[in-house]
Amino acid sequence: MATVLAEPNSTQRPGDGATPEAVVVRFAGDSGDGMQLTGGQFTLSTALAGNDLATFPDFPAEIRAPQGTLFGVSAFQINFGSTTIDTAGDAPDVLVAMNPAALKTNVQALKPGGLIIADSGEFTKRNLEKAKYEVNPLEDGSLAKWDLMAFDISALTLESVKPFGLGNKEALRCKNMWTLGLALWMFDRDRAPLVEWLKDKFRKNPVLADANIAALNAGHAYGETAELAGPLKKLHLDPVPTPAGLYRTVTGAEAVSLGLVAGAQLADLPMFFGGYPITPASAILHNLAKLKEFGVTTFQAEDEIAAICAAIGASYAGQLGVTSSSGPGIALKGEAMGLAIMTELPLVIVNSQRGGPSTGLPTKTEQSDLYQAVYGRNGDAPLPVIAARSPADAFECAIEACRIAVQYMTPVILLTDGYIANAAEPWQVPSPDGFTPFPATFLKENNNPAGGKVLPYKRDERGVRPWIKPGTAGLMHRIGGIEKAPDTGDLDYSPATHQLQTDARKAKVDGVAASIPAQEVTLGEAGGKLAVVGWGSTYGPIIQAVRRARAKGLDVSHVHVRHIWPMPANLGDLLKGYDKVLVPEMNTGQFKTVLRDQFLVDARPLTKTSGQPFTIAEIEAAIDAALA
């Protein structure tokens, strides 16, 4: 593993004499400029080149904000290189700004000495006014601390596609391909896969395919000319050493979808997914709809409540019920979650967290649903909670959620967030042989030793009730949301029964801890002056910050928790081995409170609710302050 000094936020940059081990590039433009498409295809070419990478798509919540405005800017950041990459990077080395608004909203993030590539053709008086510029920043010297390459990308694009007879508006839509061609030249990328992709994408309209390919080639050719007279340099980053195997890029939404399918296969169950569109969770429904050949049924319900209730019905019928949403939809599903807890049926609930409350920040990231996941239902209604740390990690977490749901007959919440859901990273496709099956078992014969009616709530040594498929001969039974008598499941809401069953449901969920691994130290030692404890998508910036701090000789370790509830049995003792505990999280301190409550440790918060992920520098500064 490379040292943190390789993380692309040193003074090295494209154009310096030395070749950096990693580079951060940010594409930014209007929502209609195709920045997400440009970034996605550059990510594909980077993966094919063998570099490690992490991405951060950042786009507005408006369906289509007014063109050229500050709140209509869409950006895509990628950190890639010949070393291990854990984050999308702090400050970009290169900013590609397609209009004044994109420049204004992103330029302050660019590191000093970084490179700005700007489309001067978009810096018109009207666009400058929309971006709140009084004078043209390309001409007033205000960008002096950065290298600047400003040229009329719009005009160059129009010229490159002129032979294809497109209208002006349609021709300018090729501008993102021209920009992508320049970026491919700049970082020594092969155009051939992109050419094939364009031919496939526009196979019904060959003229558009040819025009976009021409723009791609023209941008690539321009790089050779620009190199002669400016700061634009060609830079080759060697592939990162990786074990042999099959690799692909994967977003968190794709990894969750594949993990759910794998989990259902390992449980030997068909899967039913009930969902309702909501940002950023909708992509899970989109991905699962393509996987019907693996026994997956997808159902887009009329609302969130119908989606989860349909999934509960599927679980009652003997399938693996799954539903997903983001914070507002999870709130709507709350009562039905209580029903799944009372009926004790397996159910996987995926929460792709976003900024809140209410509609909040629909396209921005946050970790503010932890209280909701652990505590957010009426009554004493415990259920297991798991959190993925990265897009690729979401695959294994989805399998783990399926395992717990099936083996313990309980709903399980899997937490991701907007950053994980939309971001991409390389993923080594695992061998199916590396996963232990956990086939579901259904009661086939009457479990009543006295020979009377079946006992649907008779618990085994783990406190788990049997799963009974409706229609099984001789096993007619009834379950529901009202309190049940032990064993028989008959209606019984007497005080003693409710106390007994409440305790039994809690003990069953607490018992999940016996089947999860002991908590390990992610980086560092078990014990010392400071532990930085993280969960979810804070993994990347925390581990890089801890690496940097340890390289300076500081006594700090990183502990990253996957199982949020119940937590690993040894976690309390592990944390008590450190003098101080720091908990960075993108909320106002929710996991910190849970740690204090469960283990009586003096966990201190480092919080952020800006809709943006932590930077490495922010956590590094907090480590320095904690140890000062």
XYZ file of C-alpha atoms in Angstrom:
628
model
C 0.000 0.000 0.000
C 1.434 3.379 -0.996
C 2.005 6.046 1.593
C -0.474 8.875 1.880
C 2.003 11.240 0.253
C 0.894 9.628 -2.980
C -2.623 10.958 -2.488
C -3.027 13.591 -5.222
C -2.962 16.694 -3.076
C 0.765 17.355 -3.002
C 2.466 20.078 -5.027
C 2.917 17.814 -8.031
C 0.581 18.415 -10.929
C 0.311 17.846 -14.669
C 3.013 19.901 -16.314
C 5.585 19.567 -13.501
C 8.796 17.777 -14.311
C 8.030 14.847 -12.029
C 5.173 12.477 -12.780
C 2.671 12.401 -9.900
C 1.372 9.077 -8.671
C -2.214 10.328 -8.848
C -4.203 13.212 -10.311
C -7.585 14.770 -9.515
C -9.630 16.107 -12.436
C -12.969 17.876 -12.152
C -15.289 18.389 -15.135
C -17.843 21.152 -14.511
C -20.477 22.726 -16.686
C -24.142 23.411 -17.120
C -26.583 20.585 -16.370
C -27.127 20.240 -20.113
C -23.429 20.007 -20.967
C -23.189 16.271 -20.283
C -20.613 16.443 -17.501
C -21.809 13.235 -15.845
C -21.601 11.427 -19.184
C -18.152 12.900 -19.839
C -16.943 11.892 -16.385
C -18.439 8.435 -16.678
C -16.717 7.734 -19.990
C -13.415 9.156 -18.753
C -13.801 6.820 -15.763
C -14.266 3.890 -18.144
C -11.123 4.772 -20.091
C -9.197 5.212 -16.839
C -10.276 1.793 -15.609
C -9.270 0.223 -18.926
C -5.854 1.871 -18.550
C -5.402 -0.026 -15.283
C -5.363 2.959 -12.934
C -7.029 2.822 -9.546
C -9.742 5.447 -9.207
C -12.559 6.945 -7.184
C -15.234 9.296 -8.500
C -17.612 11.901 -7.093
C -20.572 12.950 -9.268
C -22.060 16.209 -7.950
C -25.171 17.557 -9.631
C -28.058 19.905 -8.793
C -31.444 18.832 -7.485
C -33.391 20.781 -10.097
C -34.585 18.731 -13.053
C -33.265 21.491 -15.317
C -32.025 24.658 -13.656
C -31.919 27.801 -15.862
C -29.007 27.499 -18.277
C -25.808 29.219 -17.204
C -26.859 29.861 -13.593
C -24.781 29.113 -10.522
C -27.276 26.620 -9.111
C -27.435 24.750 -12.425
C -23.787 23.626 -12.352
C -23.108 19.901 -12.643
C -19.665 18.524 -11.790
C -17.866 15.197 -11.903
C -14.593 14.649 -10.044
C -12.251 11.704 -10.534
C -9.107 10.827 -8.616
C -6.956 8.291 -10.451
C -3.387 7.083 -10.514
C -0.773 4.395 -10.211
C -1.276 4.014 -6.458
C -4.122 2.858 -4.247
C -6.968 5.400 -4.313
C -9.408 5.638 -1.397
C -11.165 8.974 -2.006
C -12.242 11.195 -4.866
C -9.513 13.598 -3.772
C -9.487 16.914 -1.968
C -8.365 19.713 -4.298
C -8.428 19.111 -8.077
C -5.244 19.363 -10.115
C -7.256 20.144 -13.258
C -10.571 21.966 -13.598
C -12.415 21.824 -16.908
C -14.936 24.710 -16.792
C -17.468 24.807 -19.601
C -18.997 28.167 -18.656
C -18.560 31.067 -16.180
C -20.904 29.558 -13.581
C -18.896 26.337 -13.557
C -15.698 28.311 -13.065
C -17.092 30.444 -10.261
C -18.562 27.561 -8.240
C -15.491 25.326 -8.560
C -12.326 27.378 -8.987
C -11.684 27.953 -5.281
C -11.431 24.193 -4.802
C -8.578 24.003 -7.342
C -5.147 23.690 -5.749
C -2.717 26.586 -6.234
C -0.814 26.106 -9.471
C -3.503 23.822 -10.846
C -4.682 23.965 -14.433
C -7.916 25.585 -15.617
C -9.236 24.608 -19.037
C -12.050 27.027 -19.913
C -14.399 27.337 -22.882
C -13.892 31.014 -23.699
C -16.747 30.847 -26.195
C -19.215 30.611 -23.295
C -17.826 33.640 -21.460
C -20.315 36.017 -23.078
C -21.696 39.137 -21.403
C -24.998 37.370 -20.689
C -23.368 34.261 -19.195
C -20.980 36.366 -17.100
C -23.972 38.234 -15.657
C -25.744 34.968 -14.826
C -22.632 33.841 -12.945
C -22.447 37.183 -11.045
C -19.174 38.231 -12.696
C -18.763 41.969 -13.242
C -15.735 41.468 -15.509
C -14.433 38.481 -17.458
C -12.211 36.436 -15.089
C -10.285 35.070 -18.075
C -9.001 38.573 -18.762
C -8.740 40.454 -15.441
C -5.849 38.549 -13.832
C -7.969 37.136 -11.012
C -6.922 33.594 -11.979
C -3.195 34.334 -11.791
C -2.421 31.733 -9.126
C -3.504 28.983 -11.525
C -2.382 28.002 -15.024
C -5.051 28.965 -17.534
C -5.850 27.475 -20.928
C -8.833 29.366 -22.368
C -9.971 28.649 -25.893
C -13.266 28.559 -27.761
C -14.316 24.942 -27.340
C -17.781 25.759 -28.687
C -16.403 27.123 -31.965
C -13.889 24.296 -32.301
C -16.687 21.766 -31.786
C -18.890 23.423 -34.411
C -16.012 23.347 -36.864
C -15.266 19.670 -36.213
C -18.855 18.519 -36.860
C -19.661 20.883 -39.743
C -19.460 18.101 -42.398
C -22.382 16.268 -40.790
C -24.991 18.971 -41.381
C -26.234 19.238 -37.793
C -28.140 22.248 -36.538
C -26.268 24.618 -34.220
C -27.988 23.330 -31.058
C -27.440 19.689 -31.963
C -23.841 20.334 -32.961
C -23.035 21.994 -29.636
C -24.231 18.870 -27.838
C -21.031 17.268 -29.126
C -19.009 19.710 -27.034
C -18.620 17.251 -24.161
C -17.094 14.705 -26.567
C -14.609 17.311 -27.794
C -13.656 18.001 -24.183
C -13.417 14.292 -23.456
C -11.107 13.857 -26.450
C -8.794 16.538 -25.054
C -8.776 14.826 -21.639
C -8.044 11.458 -23.250
C -5.035 12.972 -25.035
C -3.863 14.727 -21.888
C -3.756 11.499 -19.877
C -2.674 9.173 -22.708
C -5.957 7.270 -22.979
C -7.096 5.012 -25.807
C -10.030 6.391 -27.796
C -11.049 3.074 -29.358
C -13.398 1.913 -26.540
C -15.149 5.309 -26.578
C -15.561 5.165 -30.347
C -17.198 1.751 -30.044
C -19.419 3.018 -27.249
C -20.579 5.974 -29.375
C -21.329 3.696 -32.321
C -23.447 1.487 -30.066
C -25.188 4.390 -28.324
C -26.181 6.042 -31.632
C -26.546 2.883 -33.721
C -30.004 4.055 -34.838
C -28.583 7.433 -35.899
C -25.162 6.922 -37.530
C -24.832 10.630 -38.341
C -24.875 11.535 -34.656
C -22.400 8.747 -33.941
C -20.016 10.019 -36.607
C -20.379 13.631 -35.444
C -19.571 12.762 -31.839
C -16.608 10.645 -32.926
C -15.346 13.543 -35.037
C -15.616 15.866 -32.035
C -13.799 13.325 -29.854
C -10.983 13.049 -32.399
C -10.774 16.813 -32.846
C -10.375 17.410 -29.110
C -7.699 14.732 -28.983
C -5.831 16.308 -31.923
C -6.048 19.772 -30.363
C -4.007 18.596 -27.397
C -0.931 18.109 -29.540
C -1.190 21.685 -30.810
C -1.908 23.188 -27.392
C 1.115 21.433 -25.914
C 3.429 23.559 -28.041
C 2.394 26.896 -26.571
C 0.853 26.438 -23.129
C 0.756 24.608 -19.819
C -1.183 21.656 -21.214
C 1.067 18.594 -21.068
C 0.608 14.957 -21.900
C 0.844 12.805 -18.789
C 1.009 9.022 -18.536
C 0.230 7.319 -15.228
C 1.273 3.694 -15.010
C -1.300 1.047 -14.097
C -1.615 0.285 -10.402
C -0.233 -3.148 -9.434
C -3.240 -5.391 -8.841
C -3.817 -9.107 -8.333
C -4.858 -11.002 -11.442
C -8.580 -11.317 -11.915
C -11.675 -9.945 -13.583
C -12.238 -6.240 -12.855
C -14.973 -3.744 -13.626
C -15.990 -0.327 -12.417
C -19.004 -0.384 -10.151
C -21.174 2.248 -8.493
C -22.667 1.704 -5.073
C -26.144 1.263 -6.549
C -24.844 -1.396 -8.951
C -22.917 -3.176 -6.179
C -25.961 -3.221 -3.879
C -28.097 -4.649 -6.681
C -25.587 -7.370 -7.511
C -25.091 -8.137 -3.816
C -28.825 -8.532 -3.244
C -29.060 -10.960 -6.146
C -26.034 -12.877 -4.855
C -27.553 -12.947 -1.366
C -30.826 -14.359 -2.684
C -28.895 -16.997 -4.637
C -26.879 -17.957 -1.539
C -30.169 -18.255 0.370
C -31.610 -20.338 -2.492
C -34.602 -18.014 -2.722
C -36.302 -16.018 -5.446
C -36.166 -12.296 -4.731
C -38.991 -9.773 -4.803
C -38.070 -6.090 -4.882
C -40.733 -3.502 -4.150
C -39.638 0.080 -4.676
C -40.740 3.615 -5.437
C -38.586 6.161 -7.311
C -36.572 8.504 -5.084
C -33.133 10.084 -5.458
C -30.535 8.598 -4.994
C -32.086 5.140 -4.429
C -33.897 4.793 -7.767
C -30.864 3.277 -9.498
C -31.272 0.075 -7.445
C -34.704 -0.532 -8.981
C -33.301 0.285 -12.436
C -30.449 -2.195 -12.031
C -32.525 -5.019 -10.552
C -35.072 -4.726 -13.362
C -32.299 -5.925 -15.718
C -31.620 -9.089 -13.700
C -34.861 -11.041 -14.100
C -32.992 -14.143 -15.270
C -31.725 -14.581 -11.686
C -35.191 -15.064 -10.219
C -35.716 -11.359 -9.474
C -39.167 -9.805 -9.589
C -39.250 -5.999 -9.538
C -42.342 -3.989 -8.687
C -42.595 -0.206 -8.929
C -45.346 0.540 -6.438
C -47.648 3.530 -6.286
C -45.992 4.757 -3.084
C -43.401 3.851 -0.454
C -45.883 2.141 1.866
C -47.179 -0.115 -0.888
C -43.600 -0.971 -1.879
C -42.564 -2.269 1.539
C -45.903 -3.982 2.212
C -45.622 -5.847 -1.089
C -42.103 -6.949 -0.101
C -43.399 -8.166 3.281
C -46.111 -10.128 1.475
C -43.464 -11.724 -0.724
C -41.473 -12.763 2.357
C -44.608 -14.249 3.909
C -45.059 -16.255 0.701
C -41.519 -17.642 0.901
C -39.425 -15.241 -1.162
C -36.716 -12.819 -0.038
C -38.501 -9.482 0.209
C -36.396 -6.365 -0.477
C -37.253 -2.682 -0.594
C -35.198 0.496 -0.817
C -35.542 4.250 -0.477
C -33.888 7.352 0.927
C -34.627 9.104 4.224
C -38.108 10.521 3.452
C -39.260 7.190 2.002
C -37.790 5.247 4.914
C -39.878 7.438 7.217
C -42.999 6.462 5.278
C -42.045 2.795 5.543
C -41.676 3.000 9.325
C -45.012 1.458 10.336
C -44.576 -1.422 7.896
C -41.087 -2.041 9.323
C -42.799 -2.513 12.663
C -45.127 -5.030 11.005
C -42.117 -6.973 9.660
C -40.588 -6.952 13.143
C -43.802 -8.210 14.769
C -44.402 -10.894 12.145
C -40.688 -11.761 12.262
C -40.231 -12.117 8.531
C -36.962 -11.677 6.607
C -36.774 -8.341 4.807
C -33.879 -6.229 3.495
C -34.376 -2.439 3.554
C -31.759 -0.343 1.714
C -31.476 3.319 2.713
C -29.392 5.434 0.310
C -29.069 8.403 2.655
C -29.281 11.987 1.439
C -29.342 15.416 3.023
C -32.445 16.114 5.067
C -34.831 16.614 6.764
C -37.858 16.491 4.460
C -36.857 16.986 0.829
C -33.608 18.527 2.083
C -30.706 18.050 -0.313
C -31.992 15.350 -2.692
C -28.797 15.018 -4.744
C -26.257 15.593 -1.958
C -24.791 13.154 0.529
C -25.262 12.845 4.296
C -25.218 10.204 7.062
C -28.064 11.651 9.058
C -30.384 8.608 9.073
C -28.466 6.572 11.643
C -30.845 7.451 14.497
C -33.734 6.637 12.158
C -32.229 3.246 11.327
C -31.369 2.248 14.884
C -34.237 3.845 16.812
C -36.765 5.251 14.350
C -39.891 3.140 14.805
C -42.757 3.211 17.255
C -42.503 0.837 20.188
C -39.448 -1.202 21.057
C -38.659 -2.385 17.560
C -34.998 -3.393 17.205
C -33.542 -4.615 13.938
C -29.989 -5.149 12.648
C -28.283 -2.271 10.806
C -25.273 -2.567 8.478
C -23.342 0.264 6.761
C -21.273 -0.019 3.571
C -18.006 1.911 3.454
C -17.524 2.231 -0.340
C -19.207 1.351 -3.642
C -17.429 -2.012 -3.909
C -17.976 -2.820 -0.222
C -21.737 -2.453 -0.774
C -21.712 -5.825 -2.581
C -20.554 -7.791 0.472
C -22.733 -5.705 2.801
C -25.827 -6.547 0.742
C -24.992 -10.254 1.005
C -24.502 -9.882 4.757
C -27.874 -8.130 5.078
C -29.535 -11.026 3.238
C -27.789 -13.586 5.465
C -28.888 -11.981 8.704
C -32.448 -11.449 7.456
C -32.839 -15.110 6.437
C -31.008 -16.730 9.348
C -32.649 -14.602 12.047
C -36.094 -14.018 10.489
C -35.837 -10.261 10.848
C -35.866 -7.121 8.739
C -32.370 -5.650 8.238
C -31.437 -2.103 7.216
C -28.486 -1.573 4.880
C -27.172 1.998 4.934
C -25.392 3.571 1.988
C -25.504 7.261 1.031
C -25.612 9.529 -1.985
C -21.839 9.502 -2.352
C -21.594 5.699 -2.306
C -24.665 5.234 -4.513
C -23.407 7.498 -7.311
C -19.625 7.146 -7.020
C -17.647 4.487 -8.872
C -14.472 2.541 -8.205
C -12.730 -0.548 -9.625
C -14.037 -3.825 -8.264
C -12.461 -7.240 -8.567
C -15.382 -9.510 -9.344
C -15.238 -12.196 -6.642
C -15.498 -15.921 -7.236
C -18.849 -17.374 -6.132
C -16.860 -20.095 -4.388
C -15.633 -17.520 -1.882
C -19.070 -17.147 -0.270
C -20.669 -19.602 2.125
C -24.291 -20.427 1.207
C -26.960 -19.866 3.851
C -29.961 -21.686 2.364
C -33.297 -20.775 3.842
C -35.181 -23.533 5.646
C -38.958 -23.796 5.758
C -40.973 -25.753 8.282
C -42.293 -28.847 6.522
C -43.881 -30.754 9.417
C -45.901 -29.818 12.482
C -43.538 -28.623 15.224
C -46.065 -29.127 18.038
C -44.852 -32.057 20.185
C -48.372 -32.476 21.540
C -49.707 -32.995 18.038
C -52.052 -29.996 18.064
C -51.936 -27.030 15.692
C -48.613 -25.758 14.369
C -46.606 -23.358 16.564
C -45.497 -20.452 14.292
C -43.790 -18.591 17.161
C -41.952 -21.497 18.721
C -38.367 -20.272 18.949
C -35.133 -22.203 18.511
C -32.039 -21.829 20.701
C -31.242 -18.491 18.984
C -34.749 -17.168 19.582
C -35.692 -17.513 15.898
C -39.183 -18.621 14.873
C -39.771 -21.000 11.936
C -40.519 -19.804 8.404
C -43.704 -21.413 7.110
C -44.863 -21.131 3.512
C -48.608 -20.501 3.258
C -50.400 -23.490 1.832
C -48.060 -26.089 3.307
C -50.270 -29.063 4.164
C -51.165 -29.239 7.845
C -49.361 -25.985 8.708
C -52.166 -23.442 8.497
C -51.243 -20.455 10.658
C -51.896 -16.752 11.111
C -49.444 -13.918 11.743
C -49.971 -10.169 11.999
C -49.033 -6.939 13.709
C -50.910 -7.329 16.982
C -49.101 -8.915 19.932
C -48.888 -12.707 19.952
C -48.810 -15.415 22.550
C -45.536 -17.337 22.704
C -45.380 -20.417 20.479
C -49.006 -20.451 19.272
C -49.106 -16.943 17.839
C -52.658 -16.504 19.134
C -53.702 -12.918 19.813
C -52.596 -12.006 23.319
C -51.824 -8.475 24.432
C -51.792 -9.146 28.135
C -49.039 -7.333 30.093
C -47.029 -10.481 30.783
C -47.137 -11.637 27.172
C -46.083 -8.261 25.762
C -43.184 -8.107 28.210
C -42.110 -11.624 27.261
C -42.330 -11.116 23.507
C -40.691 -7.677 23.596
C -37.763 -9.205 25.461
C -37.658 -12.156 23.048
C -37.521 -9.936 19.949
C -34.768 -7.824 21.499
C -32.764 -10.888 22.555
C -32.980 -12.302 19.041
C -31.559 -9.145 17.467
C -28.913 -8.825 20.182
C -27.963 -12.418 19.400
C -26.994 -11.444 15.849
C -23.731 -10.220 17.380
C -22.706 -13.855 17.899
C -22.595 -14.378 14.114
C -20.628 -11.269 13.110
C -16.833 -10.941 13.139
C -14.985 -9.315 16.012
C -14.117 -5.691 15.325
C -10.579 -5.277 14.020
C -8.381 -2.194 13.878
C -8.494 -0.994 10.285
C -5.123 0.761 10.474
C -2.795 1.049 13.464
C -2.705 -0.642 16.855
C -5.256 -1.919 19.336
C -4.781 0.769 21.962
C -2.994 4.095 22.032
C -3.593 7.816 22.270
C -6.306 8.270 19.638
C -8.770 6.138 17.673
C -10.590 7.688 14.737
C -13.822 5.698 14.544
C -15.807 5.822 11.332
C -18.759 4.196 9.641
C -20.068 4.304 6.101
C -18.515 6.475 3.403
C -16.150 8.334 5.741
C -13.783 5.370 5.284
C -11.717 6.853 2.436
C -10.814 10.243 3.926
C -10.313 8.756 7.412
C -7.858 6.070 6.332
C -5.870 8.531 4.226
C -5.768 11.087 7.054
C -4.682 8.428 9.551
C -1.963 7.255 7.144
C -0.654 10.804 6.887
C -0.745 11.288 10.647
C 1.056 8.000 11.290
C 3.680 8.930 8.691
C 4.373 11.992 10.873
C 4.839 9.721 13.887
C 1.494 10.426 15.563
C -0.097 7.727 17.763
C -3.429 7.353 15.971
C -5.399 4.376 14.667
C -8.464 3.897 12.505
C -11.419 1.701 13.488
C -14.181 1.402 10.886
C -17.476 -0.209 11.914
C -19.668 -2.146 9.471
C -22.212 -3.593 11.917
C -23.959 -0.577 13.428
C -26.573 -2.601 15.365
C -25.913 -4.830 17.098
C -22.274 -3.788 17.242
C -19.414 -6.293 17.444
C -19.174 -7.766 20.938
C -15.556 -6.637 21.439
C -15.989 -3.059 20.206
C -16.463 -1.522 23.658
C -13.295 -3.070 25.079
C -11.371 -2.097 21.944
C -12.373 1.577 22.203
C -11.580 1.719 25.916
C -7.969 0.939 24.989
C -7.524 4.447 23.555
C -7.097 7.685 25.487
C -9.342 9.565 23.052
C -11.973 8.599 20.491
C -12.826 10.874 17.544
C -15.892 10.111 15.397
C -16.116 11.908 12.023
C -19.571 11.648 10.469
C -21.747 13.611 8.067
C -24.422 14.469 10.615
C -24.526 16.258 13.960
C -22.957 13.402 15.909
C -25.311 10.416 15.811
C -22.893 7.469 15.921
C -20.909 9.289 18.591
C -24.027 9.274 20.751
C -24.637 5.562 20.154
C -21.045 4.742 21.147
C -21.337 6.831 24.307
C -24.625 5.176 25.197
C -23.504 1.599 24.597
C -19.937 1.671 25.881
C -19.656 4.758 28.146
C -16.626 6.003 26.190
C -15.910 9.718 25.831
C -16.322 9.757 22.064
C -15.899 13.238 20.577
C -17.622 14.303 17.347
C -16.263 15.741 14.118
C -19.369 16.655 12.156
C -20.222 17.980 8.714
C -23.614 18.544 7.078
C -22.720 20.506 3.940
C -23.854 17.813 1.507
C -20.210 17.210 0.562
C -17.946 14.364 1.759
C -15.156 15.004 4.240
C -11.822 16.014 2.806
C -8.654 14.307 3.972
C -7.337 17.651 5.175
C -10.345 18.232 7.453
C -9.845 14.944 9.267
C -6.072 15.367 9.377
C -6.505 18.766 11.055
C -8.915 17.229 13.592
C -6.374 14.512 14.405
C -3.672 17.130 14.971
C -6.008 19.113 17.220
C -7.030 16.037 19.237
C -3.409 15.120 19.897
C -2.142 18.671 20.460
